[in-house]
């Protein structure tokens, strides 16, 4: 099937790499006009690959004026906003809670949690103007199970899951759907930067016995973003090869 997002306007954050880049490629292939947001600079490569319907934007999701500005750009450029995937995230350094540096905590929470809040804060009013929309937040299996030495990351993802449910409840009657994806270990820049034994431990605990592909996350993001998911809101779906099953 193609054209599953025909006529839709989408924003994807963290679009320079990994899951965000896969979402942009998939969304554009399915007909969406897409704003690809990242701080890394790699959003330009993603947009080049995705074709004429993609506009790259350099922005930091933790900075309110930058988020407000890329939401405005979507509306100015394409006339409306139907979809936002709040996907940008950082892992932060590994460290036990008592040893964790306050500035590392603040940065991880700012990008992973405040960034999702800001994305929703500025996108929702635009969605309400057109009678609804779809928000897809990237949480993590770290919202469900303990990953020692990742205190800020885990707290941020627990927060994303909680905020997803809360916002879904607030706007359900106005047809703004809000759902979260909980990836397991996926082969991206983030996991490639992890200590080898840490990543191997996660793969060993994955019942399907392998690391996931960014496209396997983009497939669910596409479904949740599209009208095929028109009666689905407030959900959290693990895409983790069975990691959290036992
Ligand atoms: P990735 O390949 O590192 O992609 C994340 C992208 O977000 C990078 O291009 C990064 O740029 C960008 N970014 C970081 N901070 C940003 C900011 N403040 N504003 C805008 N963009 C920013 O990692 P990924 O695995 O695809 O991560 C996507 C999401 O999945 C994240 O929310 C992550 O927490 C979540 N997740 C990942 C896994 C996994 O196994 N990979 C598992 C569960 C959840 P820089 O490279 O410059 O930092």
PDB file of C-alpha atoms and ligand atoms in Angstrom:
ATOM      1  CA  UNK A   1       0.000   0.000   0.000  1.00  0.00           C
ATOM      2  CA  UNK A   2       1.280   3.520  -0.706  1.00  0.00           C
ATOM      3  CA  UNK A   3      -0.113   6.971  -0.036  1.00  0.00           C
ATOM      4  CA  UNK A   4      -1.007   6.132   3.553  1.00  0.00           C
ATOM      5  CA  UNK A   5      -0.117   9.701   4.578  1.00  0.00           C
ATOM      6  CA  UNK A   6      -1.251  11.407   1.377  1.00  0.00           C
ATOM      7  CA  UNK A   7      -2.225  15.011   2.108  1.00  0.00           C
ATOM      8  CA  UNK A   8      -0.733  14.974   5.616  1.00  0.00           C
ATOM      9  CA  UNK A   9       1.844  17.381   7.032  1.00  0.00           C
ATOM     10  CA  UNK A  10       4.266  15.930   9.591  1.00  0.00           C
ATOM     11  CA  UNK A  11       7.127  16.967  11.835  1.00  0.00           C
ATOM     12  CA  UNK A  12       9.715  14.395  12.937  1.00  0.00           C
ATOM     13  CA  UNK A  13      12.368  15.312  15.522  1.00  0.00           C
ATOM     14  CA  UNK A  14      15.670  13.501  15.857  1.00  0.00           C
ATOM     15  CA  UNK A  15      15.411  13.149  12.091  1.00  0.00           C
ATOM     16  CA  UNK A  16      19.123  13.106  11.338  1.00  0.00           C
ATOM     17  CA  UNK A  17      19.747   9.561  12.467  1.00  0.00           C
ATOM     18  CA  UNK A  18      18.311   6.216  13.507  1.00  0.00           C
ATOM     19  CA  UNK A  19      14.582   5.946  14.031  1.00  0.00           C
ATOM     20  CA  UNK A  20      13.808   9.572  13.166  1.00  0.00           C
ATOM     21  CA  UNK A  21      15.553   9.302   9.800  1.00  0.00           C
ATOM     22  CA  UNK A  22      13.654   6.056   9.119  1.00  0.00           C
ATOM     23  CA  UNK A  23      10.359   7.760  10.019  1.00  0.00           C
ATOM     24  CA  UNK A  24      11.064  10.643   7.635  1.00  0.00           C
ATOM     25  CA  UNK A  25      11.924   8.288   4.772  1.00  0.00           C
ATOM     26  CA  UNK A  26       8.782   6.236   5.372  1.00  0.00           C
ATOM     27  CA  UNK A  27       6.467   9.221   5.859  1.00  0.00           C
ATOM     28  CA  UNK A  28       7.664  10.922   2.674  1.00  0.00           C
ATOM     29  CA  UNK A  29       7.385   7.666   0.710  1.00  0.00           C
ATOM     30  CA  UNK A  30       3.767   7.461   1.902  1.00  0.00           C
ATOM     31  CA  UNK A  31       2.952  10.968   0.663  1.00  0.00           C
ATOM     32  CA  UNK A  32       3.466  13.201   3.725  1.00  0.00           C
ATOM     33  CA  UNK A  33       5.106  16.585   3.467  1.00  0.00           C
ATOM     34  CA  UNK A  34       7.587  16.456   6.311  1.00  0.00           C
ATOM     35  CA  UNK A  35       9.727  18.793   8.410  1.00  0.00           C
ATOM     36  CA  UNK A  36      12.876  16.911   9.511  1.00  0.00           C
ATOM     37  CA  UNK A  37      14.276  18.429  12.729  1.00  0.00           C
ATOM     38  CA  UNK A  38      17.649  17.692  14.313  1.00  0.00           C
ATOM     39  CA  UNK A  39      20.564  19.418  16.054  1.00  0.00           C
ATOM     40  CA  UNK A  40      23.236  17.283  14.449  1.00  0.00           C
ATOM     41  CA  UNK A  41      23.206  18.704  10.916  1.00  0.00           C
ATOM     42  CA  UNK A  42      22.434  15.244   9.542  1.00  0.00           C
ATOM     43  CA  UNK A  43      18.798  16.265   8.963  1.00  0.00           C
ATOM     44  CA  UNK A  44      20.049  17.779   5.683  1.00  0.00           C
ATOM     45  CA  UNK A  45      21.161  14.317   4.482  1.00  0.00           C
ATOM     46  CA  UNK A  46      17.868  12.769   5.579  1.00  0.00           C
ATOM     47  CA  UNK A  47      15.906  15.419   3.689  1.00  0.00           C
ATOM     48  CA  UNK A  48      18.042  15.012   0.572  1.00  0.00           C
ATOM     49  CA  UNK A  49      17.326  11.270   0.568  1.00  0.00           C
ATOM     50  CA  UNK A  50      13.618  11.762   1.285  1.00  0.00           C
ATOM     51  CA  UNK A  51      13.031  14.041  -1.724  1.00  0.00           C
ATOM     52  CA  UNK A  52      11.213  17.261  -2.516  1.00  0.00           C
ATOM     53  CA  UNK A  53       8.491  16.849   0.129  1.00  0.00           C
ATOM     54  CA  UNK A  54      10.968  17.121   3.004  1.00  0.00           C
ATOM     55  CA  UNK A  55      12.321  20.300   4.603  1.00  0.00           C
ATOM     56  CA  UNK A  56      15.261  20.015   7.018  1.00  0.00           C
ATOM     57  CA  UNK A  57      15.412  22.270  10.084  1.00  0.00           C
ATOM     58  CA  UNK A  58      18.275  22.710  12.515  1.00  0.00           C
ATOM     59  CA  UNK A  59      16.682  23.064  15.970  1.00  0.00           C
ATOM     60  CA  UNK A  60      17.065  21.964  19.570  1.00  0.00           C
ATOM     61  CA  UNK A  61      13.849  20.416  20.916  1.00  0.00           C
ATOM     62  CA  UNK A  62      14.647  21.577  24.451  1.00  0.00           C
ATOM     63  CA  UNK A  63      14.457  25.258  23.477  1.00  0.00           C
ATOM     64  CA  UNK A  64      10.900  26.628  23.382  1.00  0.00           C
ATOM     65  CA  UNK A  65      11.447  29.350  20.765  1.00  0.00           C
ATOM     66  CA  UNK A  66      13.046  26.824  18.406  1.00  0.00           C
ATOM     67  CA  UNK A  67      10.154  24.371  18.784  1.00  0.00           C
ATOM     68  CA  UNK A  68       7.595  27.136  18.302  1.00  0.00           C
ATOM     69  CA  UNK A  69       9.483  28.205  15.213  1.00  0.00           C
ATOM     70  CA  UNK A  70       9.603  24.779  13.493  1.00  0.00           C
ATOM     71  CA  UNK A  71       5.892  24.262  14.185  1.00  0.00           C
ATOM     72  CA  UNK A  72       5.221  27.666  12.618  1.00  0.00           C
ATOM     73  CA  UNK A  73       7.417  26.751   9.654  1.00  0.00           C
ATOM     74  CA  UNK A  74       5.342  23.607   9.012  1.00  0.00           C
ATOM     75  CA  UNK A  75       2.154  25.673   8.938  1.00  0.00           C
ATOM     76  CA  UNK A  76       3.631  28.553   6.896  1.00  0.00           C
ATOM     77  CA  UNK A  77       5.198  26.193   4.383  1.00  0.00           C
ATOM     78  CA  UNK A  78       2.528  23.491   4.071  1.00  0.00           C
ATOM     79  CA  UNK A  79      -0.624  25.172   5.427  1.00  0.00           C
ATOM     80  CA  UNK A  80      -1.310  22.977   8.488  1.00  0.00           C
ATOM     81  CA  UNK A  81       0.065  20.358  10.854  1.00  0.00           C
ATOM     82  CA  UNK A  82      -1.430  16.848  11.154  1.00  0.00           C
ATOM     83  CA  UNK A  83       1.357  14.814  12.772  1.00  0.00           C
ATOM     84  CA  UNK A  84       4.300  15.285  15.122  1.00  0.00           C
ATOM     85  CA  UNK A  85       6.720  12.533  16.119  1.00  0.00           C
ATOM     86  CA  UNK A  86       8.552  13.712  19.230  1.00  0.00           C
ATOM     87  CA  UNK A  87      11.440  11.329  18.778  1.00  0.00           C
ATOM     88  CA  UNK A  88      14.677  13.232  19.512  1.00  0.00           C
ATOM     89  CA  UNK A  89      16.503  11.839  22.509  1.00  0.00           C
ATOM     90  CA  UNK A  90      19.866  11.368  24.158  1.00  0.00           C
ATOM     91  CA  UNK A  91      21.027   8.642  26.472  1.00  0.00           C
ATOM     92  CA  UNK A  92      23.400  10.695  28.634  1.00  0.00           C
ATOM     93  CA  UNK A  93      26.369   9.202  30.458  1.00  0.00           C
ATOM     94  CA  UNK A  94      26.083   5.933  32.399  1.00  0.00           C
ATOM     95  CA  UNK A  95      26.338   6.269  36.192  1.00  0.00           C
ATOM     96  CA  UNK A  96      24.768   5.150  39.419  1.00  0.00           C
ATOM     97  CA  UNK A  97      22.150   7.519  40.805  1.00  0.00           C
ATOM     98  CA  UNK A  98      24.286   8.736  43.724  1.00  0.00           C
ATOM     99  CA  UNK A  99      27.174   9.489  41.355  1.00  0.00           C
ATOM    100  CA  UNK A 100      25.115  11.068  38.577  1.00  0.00           C
ATOM    101  CA  UNK A 101      26.134  14.628  37.737  1.00  0.00           C
ATOM    102  CA  UNK A 102      23.337  17.148  38.136  1.00  0.00           C
ATOM    103  CA  UNK A 103      24.134  18.821  34.807  1.00  0.00           C
ATOM    104  CA  UNK A 104      23.918  15.460  33.006  1.00  0.00           C
ATOM    105  CA  UNK A 105      20.545  14.819  34.680  1.00  0.00           C
ATOM    106  CA  UNK A 106      19.279  18.273  33.635  1.00  0.00           C
ATOM    107  CA  UNK A 107      20.362  17.881  30.007  1.00  0.00           C
ATOM    108  CA  UNK A 108      18.795  14.431  29.559  1.00  0.00           C
ATOM    109  CA  UNK A 109      15.521  15.558  31.123  1.00  0.00           C
ATOM    110  CA  UNK A 110      15.563  18.757  29.030  1.00  0.00           C
ATOM    111  CA  UNK A 111      15.928  16.938  25.709  1.00  0.00           C
ATOM    112  CA  UNK A 112      13.945  13.757  26.355  1.00  0.00           C
ATOM    113  CA  UNK A 113      11.092  15.016  28.528  1.00  0.00           C
ATOM    114  CA  UNK A 114      10.844  18.789  28.153  1.00  0.00           C
ATOM    115  CA  UNK A 115      11.431  18.341  24.417  1.00  0.00           C
ATOM    116  CA  UNK A 116       8.350  16.109  24.163  1.00  0.00           C
ATOM    117  CA  UNK A 117       6.311  18.532  26.274  1.00  0.00           C
ATOM    118  CA  UNK A 118       7.301  21.471  24.059  1.00  0.00           C
ATOM    119  CA  UNK A 119       6.570  19.522  20.873  1.00  0.00           C
ATOM    120  CA  UNK A 120       3.057  18.791  22.109  1.00  0.00           C
ATOM    121  CA  UNK A 121       2.531  22.284  23.547  1.00  0.00           C
ATOM    122  CA  UNK A 122       3.127  23.984  20.215  1.00  0.00           C
ATOM    123  CA  UNK A 123       1.689  21.298  17.909  1.00  0.00           C
ATOM    124  CA  UNK A 124      -1.663  20.762  19.651  1.00  0.00           C
ATOM    125  CA  UNK A 125      -3.113  24.253  18.966  1.00  0.00           C
ATOM    126  CA  UNK A 126      -2.377  23.781  15.243  1.00  0.00           C
ATOM    127  CA  UNK A 127      -4.031  20.346  15.280  1.00  0.00           C
ATOM    128  CA  UNK A 128      -7.110  21.738  17.025  1.00  0.00           C
ATOM    129  CA  UNK A 129      -7.489  24.313  14.233  1.00  0.00           C
ATOM    130  CA  UNK A 130      -7.938  21.510  11.675  1.00  0.00           C
ATOM    131  CA  UNK A 131     -10.108  19.215  13.779  1.00  0.00           C
ATOM    132  CA  UNK A 132      -7.467  16.809  15.085  1.00  0.00           C
ATOM    133  CA  UNK A 133      -4.086  15.250  14.637  1.00  0.00           C
ATOM    134  CA  UNK A 134      -1.750  12.476  15.678  1.00  0.00           C
ATOM    135  CA  UNK A 135       1.155  12.735  18.121  1.00  0.00           C
ATOM    136  CA  UNK A 136       3.657   9.874  18.349  1.00  0.00           C
ATOM    137  CA  UNK A 137       6.148  10.080  21.214  1.00  0.00           C
ATOM    138  CA  UNK A 138       9.234   7.883  21.388  1.00  0.00           C
ATOM    139  CA  UNK A 139       9.494   6.496  24.908  1.00  0.00           C
ATOM    140  CA  UNK A 140      11.519   3.357  25.723  1.00  0.00           C
ATOM    141  CA  UNK A 141      11.327  -0.022  27.386  1.00  0.00           C
ATOM    142  CA  UNK A 142      13.310   1.829  30.083  1.00  0.00           C
ATOM    143  CA  UNK A 143       9.929   3.259  31.097  1.00  0.00           C
ATOM    144  CA  UNK A 144       8.851  -0.271  32.082  1.00  0.00           C
ATOM    145  CA  UNK A 145      11.916  -2.074  33.414  1.00  0.00           C
ATOM    146  CA  UNK A 146      14.990  -0.982  35.368  1.00  0.00           C
ATOM    147  CA  UNK A 147      18.205  -0.179  33.524  1.00  0.00           C
ATOM    148  CA  UNK A 148      20.734   0.446  36.316  1.00  0.00           C
ATOM    149  CA  UNK A 149      23.145   3.339  35.592  1.00  0.00           C
ATOM    150  CA  UNK A 150      20.597   5.157  33.412  1.00  0.00           C
ATOM    151  CA  UNK A 151      18.686   7.175  36.040  1.00  0.00           C
ATOM    152  CA  UNK A 152      17.985  10.333  34.041  1.00  0.00           C
ATOM    153  CA  UNK A 153      17.210   8.464  30.830  1.00  0.00           C
ATOM    154  CA  UNK A 154      14.821   6.075  32.587  1.00  0.00           C
ATOM    155  CA  UNK A 155      13.075   8.871  34.489  1.00  0.00           C
ATOM    156  CA  UNK A 156      12.722  10.885  31.286  1.00  0.00           C
ATOM    157  CA  UNK A 157      11.112   7.965  29.444  1.00  0.00           C
ATOM    158  CA  UNK A 158       8.808   7.181  32.374  1.00  0.00           C
ATOM    159  CA  UNK A 159       7.795  10.817  32.140  1.00  0.00           C
ATOM    160  CA  UNK A 160       7.189  10.581  28.389  1.00  0.00           C
ATOM    161  CA  UNK A 161       4.911   7.581  28.866  1.00  0.00           C
ATOM    162  CA  UNK A 162       2.983   9.310  31.650  1.00  0.00           C
ATOM    163  CA  UNK A 163       2.662  12.548  29.688  1.00  0.00           C
ATOM    164  CA  UNK A 164       1.451  10.597  26.651  1.00  0.00           C
ATOM    165  CA  UNK A 165      -1.433   9.047  28.619  1.00  0.00           C
ATOM    166  CA  UNK A 166      -2.317  12.354  30.281  1.00  0.00           C
ATOM    167  CA  UNK A 167      -2.317  14.360  27.049  1.00  0.00           C
ATOM    168  CA  UNK A 168      -4.272  11.648  25.244  1.00  0.00           C
ATOM    169  CA  UNK A 169      -6.962  11.950  27.919  1.00  0.00           C
ATOM    170  CA  UNK A 170      -6.999  15.746  27.725  1.00  0.00           C
ATOM    171  CA  UNK A 171      -7.510  15.952  23.960  1.00  0.00           C
ATOM    172  CA  UNK A 172      -9.310  12.721  23.020  1.00  0.00           C
ATOM    173  CA  UNK A 173     -12.661  14.485  22.643  1.00  0.00           C
ATOM    174  CA  UNK A 174     -11.058  16.914  20.178  1.00  0.00           C
ATOM    175  CA  UNK A 175      -9.633  14.147  18.013  1.00  0.00           C
ATOM    176  CA  UNK A 176      -5.982  14.721  18.859  1.00  0.00           C
ATOM    177  CA  UNK A 177      -4.577  11.227  19.352  1.00  0.00           C
ATOM    178  CA  UNK A 178      -1.425  10.746  21.441  1.00  0.00           C
ATOM    179  CA  UNK A 179       0.454   7.448  21.497  1.00  0.00           C
ATOM    180  CA  UNK A 180       3.882   6.253  22.563  1.00  0.00           C
ATOM    181  CA  UNK A 181       6.291   3.754  21.059  1.00  0.00           C
ATOM    182  CA  UNK A 182       8.535   1.849  23.472  1.00  0.00           C
ATOM    183  CA  UNK A 183      11.518   0.584  21.481  1.00  0.00           C
ATOM    184  CA  UNK A 184      13.799  -2.136  22.731  1.00  0.00           C
ATOM    185  CA  UNK A 185      17.429  -2.331  21.616  1.00  0.00           C
ATOM    186  CA  UNK A 186      17.505  -0.830  18.112  1.00  0.00           C
ATOM    187  CA  UNK A 187      20.529  -0.440  15.857  1.00  0.00           C
ATOM    188  CA  UNK A 188      21.044   3.349  15.778  1.00  0.00           C
ATOM    189  CA  UNK A 189      23.628   5.962  16.665  1.00  0.00           C
ATOM    190  CA  UNK A 190      22.516   5.683  20.288  1.00  0.00           C
ATOM    191  CA  UNK A 191      23.216   1.966  20.672  1.00  0.00           C
ATOM    192  CA  UNK A 192      26.404   2.171  18.605  1.00  0.00           C
ATOM    193  CA  UNK A 193      27.686   4.634  21.211  1.00  0.00           C
ATOM    194  CA  UNK A 194      27.019   2.264  24.133  1.00  0.00           C
ATOM    195  CA  UNK A 195      29.683   0.123  25.817  1.00  0.00           C
ATOM    196  CA  UNK A 196      29.727  -3.179  23.881  1.00  0.00           C
ATOM    197  CA  UNK A 197      28.937  -5.348  26.915  1.00  0.00           C
ATOM    198  CA  UNK A 198      25.958  -3.172  27.863  1.00  0.00           C
ATOM    199  CA  UNK A 199      24.429  -3.494  24.407  1.00  0.00           C
ATOM    200  CA  UNK A 200      25.212  -7.207  24.219  1.00  0.00           C
ATOM    201  CA  UNK A 201      23.429  -7.687  27.565  1.00  0.00           C
ATOM    202  CA  UNK A 202      20.307  -6.048  26.118  1.00  0.00           C
ATOM    203  CA  UNK A 203      20.451  -8.192  22.976  1.00  0.00           C
ATOM    204  CA  UNK A 204      20.945 -11.360  25.054  1.00  0.00           C
ATOM    205  CA  UNK A 205      17.808 -10.475  27.039  1.00  0.00           C
ATOM    206  CA  UNK A 206      15.778  -9.958  23.852  1.00  0.00           C
ATOM    207  CA  UNK A 207      13.690 -13.091  23.281  1.00  0.00           C
ATOM    208  CA  UNK A 208      13.944 -12.748  19.499  1.00  0.00           C
ATOM    209  CA  UNK A 209      17.734 -12.866  19.894  1.00  0.00           C
ATOM    210  CA  UNK A 210      18.658  -9.875  17.777  1.00  0.00           C
ATOM    211  CA  UNK A 211      18.817  -6.104  17.721  1.00  0.00           C
ATOM    212  CA  UNK A 212      15.915  -4.253  16.073  1.00  0.00           C
ATOM    213  CA  UNK A 213      16.065  -2.094  12.946  1.00  0.00           C
ATOM    214  CA  UNK A 214      15.010   1.588  12.871  1.00  0.00           C
ATOM    215  CA  UNK A 215      12.526   0.706  10.106  1.00  0.00           C
ATOM    216  CA  UNK A 216      10.709  -1.590  12.549  1.00  0.00           C
ATOM    217  CA  UNK A 217       9.998   1.481  14.691  1.00  0.00           C
ATOM    218  CA  UNK A 218       9.093   3.614  11.671  1.00  0.00           C
ATOM    219  CA  UNK A 219       6.496   1.011  10.628  1.00  0.00           C
ATOM    220  CA  UNK A 220       4.587   1.521  13.883  1.00  0.00           C
ATOM    221  CA  UNK A 221       5.046   5.299  13.784  1.00  0.00           C
ATOM    222  CA  UNK A 222       3.528   5.293  10.290  1.00  0.00           C
ATOM    223  CA  UNK A 223       0.512   3.279  11.425  1.00  0.00           C
ATOM    224  CA  UNK A 224      -0.086   5.426  14.529  1.00  0.00           C
ATOM    225  CA  UNK A 225       0.353   8.639  12.538  1.00  0.00           C
ATOM    226  CA  UNK A 226      -2.082   7.546   9.832  1.00  0.00           C
ATOM    227  CA  UNK A 227      -5.873   7.484   9.800  1.00  0.00           C
ATOM    228  CA  UNK A 228      -5.660   3.669  10.027  1.00  0.00           C
ATOM    229  CA  UNK A 229      -5.175   4.262  13.780  1.00  0.00           C
ATOM    230  CA  UNK A 230      -8.151   6.643  14.007  1.00  0.00           C
ATOM    231  CA  UNK A 231      -9.619   5.054  17.175  1.00  0.00           C
ATOM    232  CA  UNK A 232      -6.293   4.496  18.964  1.00  0.00           C
ATOM    233  CA  UNK A 233      -5.121   6.931  21.624  1.00  0.00           C
ATOM    234  CA  UNK A 234      -3.192   6.798  24.898  1.00  0.00           C
ATOM    235  CA  UNK A 235      -1.422   3.553  24.020  1.00  0.00           C
ATOM    236  CA  UNK A 236       2.146   2.476  24.680  1.00  0.00           C
ATOM    237  CA  UNK A 237       3.395  -0.234  22.365  1.00  0.00           C
ATOM    238  CA  UNK A 238       6.611  -2.149  22.925  1.00  0.00           C
ATOM    239  CA  UNK A 239       8.652  -2.850  19.804  1.00  0.00           C
ATOM    240  CA  UNK A 240      11.328  -4.804  21.618  1.00  0.00           C
ATOM    241  CA  UNK A 241      11.526  -8.353  20.277  1.00  0.00           C
ATOM    242  CA  UNK A 242      10.034  -9.638  23.527  1.00  0.00           C
ATOM    243  CA  UNK A 243      12.550  -8.026  25.899  1.00  0.00           C
ATOM    244  CA  UNK A 244       9.880  -6.932  28.388  1.00  0.00           C
ATOM    245  CA  UNK A 245       7.798 -10.119  28.072  1.00  0.00           C
ATOM    246  CA  UNK A 246       9.472 -12.176  30.805  1.00  0.00           C
TER     247      UNK A 246
HETATM  248  P1  LIG B   1      20.081   8.432  17.369  1.00  0.00           P
HETATM  249  O1  LIG B   1      20.456   7.624  16.184  1.00  0.00           O
HETATM  250  O2  LIG B   1      21.147   8.987  18.239  1.00  0.00           O
HETATM  251  O3  LIG B   1      19.100   9.599  16.880  1.00  0.00           O
HETATM  252  C1  LIG B   1      18.686  10.643  17.730  1.00  0.00           C
HETATM  253  C2  LIG B   1      18.843  11.961  16.988  1.00  0.00           C
HETATM  254  O4  LIG B   1      18.298  13.004  17.832  1.00  0.00           O
HETATM  255  C3  LIG B   1      20.313  12.309  16.712  1.00  0.00           C
HETATM  256  O5  LIG B   1      20.471  12.763  15.384  1.00  0.00           O
HETATM  257  C4  LIG B   1      20.575  13.410  17.724  1.00  0.00           C
HETATM  258  O6  LIG B   1      21.580  14.300  17.337  1.00  0.00           O
HETATM  259  C5  LIG B   1      19.214  14.093  17.765  1.00  0.00           C
HETATM  260  N1  LIG B   1      19.089  14.983  18.919  1.00  0.00           N
HETATM  261  C6  LIG B   1      19.705  14.849  20.141  1.00  0.00           C
HETATM  262  N2  LIG B   1      19.375  15.883  20.912  1.00  0.00           N
HETATM  263  C7  LIG B   1      18.547  16.677  20.196  1.00  0.00           C
HETATM  264  C8  LIG B   1      17.897  17.907  20.473  1.00  0.00           C
HETATM  265  N3  LIG B   1      18.060  18.532  21.639  1.00  0.00           N
HETATM  266  N4  LIG B   1      17.116  18.460  19.510  1.00  0.00           N
HETATM  267  C9  LIG B   1      16.982  17.844  18.306  1.00  0.00           C
HETATM  268  N5  LIG B   1      17.593  16.686  17.988  1.00  0.00           N
HETATM  269  C10 LIG B   1      18.355  16.108  18.926  1.00  0.00           C
HETATM  270  O7  LIG B   1      19.172   7.564  18.349  1.00  0.00           O
HETATM  271  P2  LIG B   1      17.830   6.740  18.149  1.00  0.00           P
HETATM  272  O8  LIG B   1      18.050   5.463  18.803  1.00  0.00           O
HETATM  273  O9  LIG B   1      17.306   6.802  16.759  1.00  0.00           O
HETATM  274  O10 LIG B   1      16.887   7.600  19.118  1.00  0.00           O
HETATM  275  C11 LIG B   1      15.562   7.991  18.781  1.00  0.00           C
HETATM  276  C12 LIG B   1      14.703   7.881  20.019  1.00  0.00           C
HETATM  277  O11 LIG B   1      14.566   6.503  20.369  1.00  0.00           O
HETATM  278  C13 LIG B   1      15.266   8.561  21.265  1.00  0.00           C
HETATM  279  O12 LIG B   1      14.228   9.236  21.933  1.00  0.00           O
HETATM  280  C14 LIG B   1      15.766   7.402  22.101  1.00  0.00           C
HETATM  281  O13 LIG B   1      15.766   7.697  23.472  1.00  0.00           O
HETATM  282  C15 LIG B   1      14.747   6.357  21.754  1.00  0.00           C
HETATM  283  N6  LIG B   1      15.136   4.962  22.038  1.00  0.00           N
HETATM  284  C16 LIG B   1      16.224   4.395  21.434  1.00  0.00           C
HETATM  285  C17 LIG B   1      16.518   3.056  21.666  1.00  0.00           C
HETATM  286  C18 LIG B   1      17.636   2.353  20.953  1.00  0.00           C
HETATM  287  O14 LIG B   1      17.917   1.184  21.288  1.00  0.00           O
HETATM  288  N7  LIG B   1      18.277   2.939  19.980  1.00  0.00           N
HETATM  289  C19 LIG B   1      15.730   2.322  22.549  1.00  0.00           C
HETATM  290  C20 LIG B   1      14.654   2.930  23.170  1.00  0.00           C
HETATM  291  C21 LIG B   1      14.354   4.258  22.896  1.00  0.00           C
HETATM  292  P3  LIG B   1      23.082  14.040  17.943  1.00  0.00           P
HETATM  293  O15 LIG B   1      23.556  12.779  17.262  1.00  0.00           O
HETATM  294  O16 LIG B   1      23.831  15.265  17.552  1.00  0.00           O
HETATM  295  O17 LIG B   1      22.910  13.860  19.425  1.00  0.00           O
END
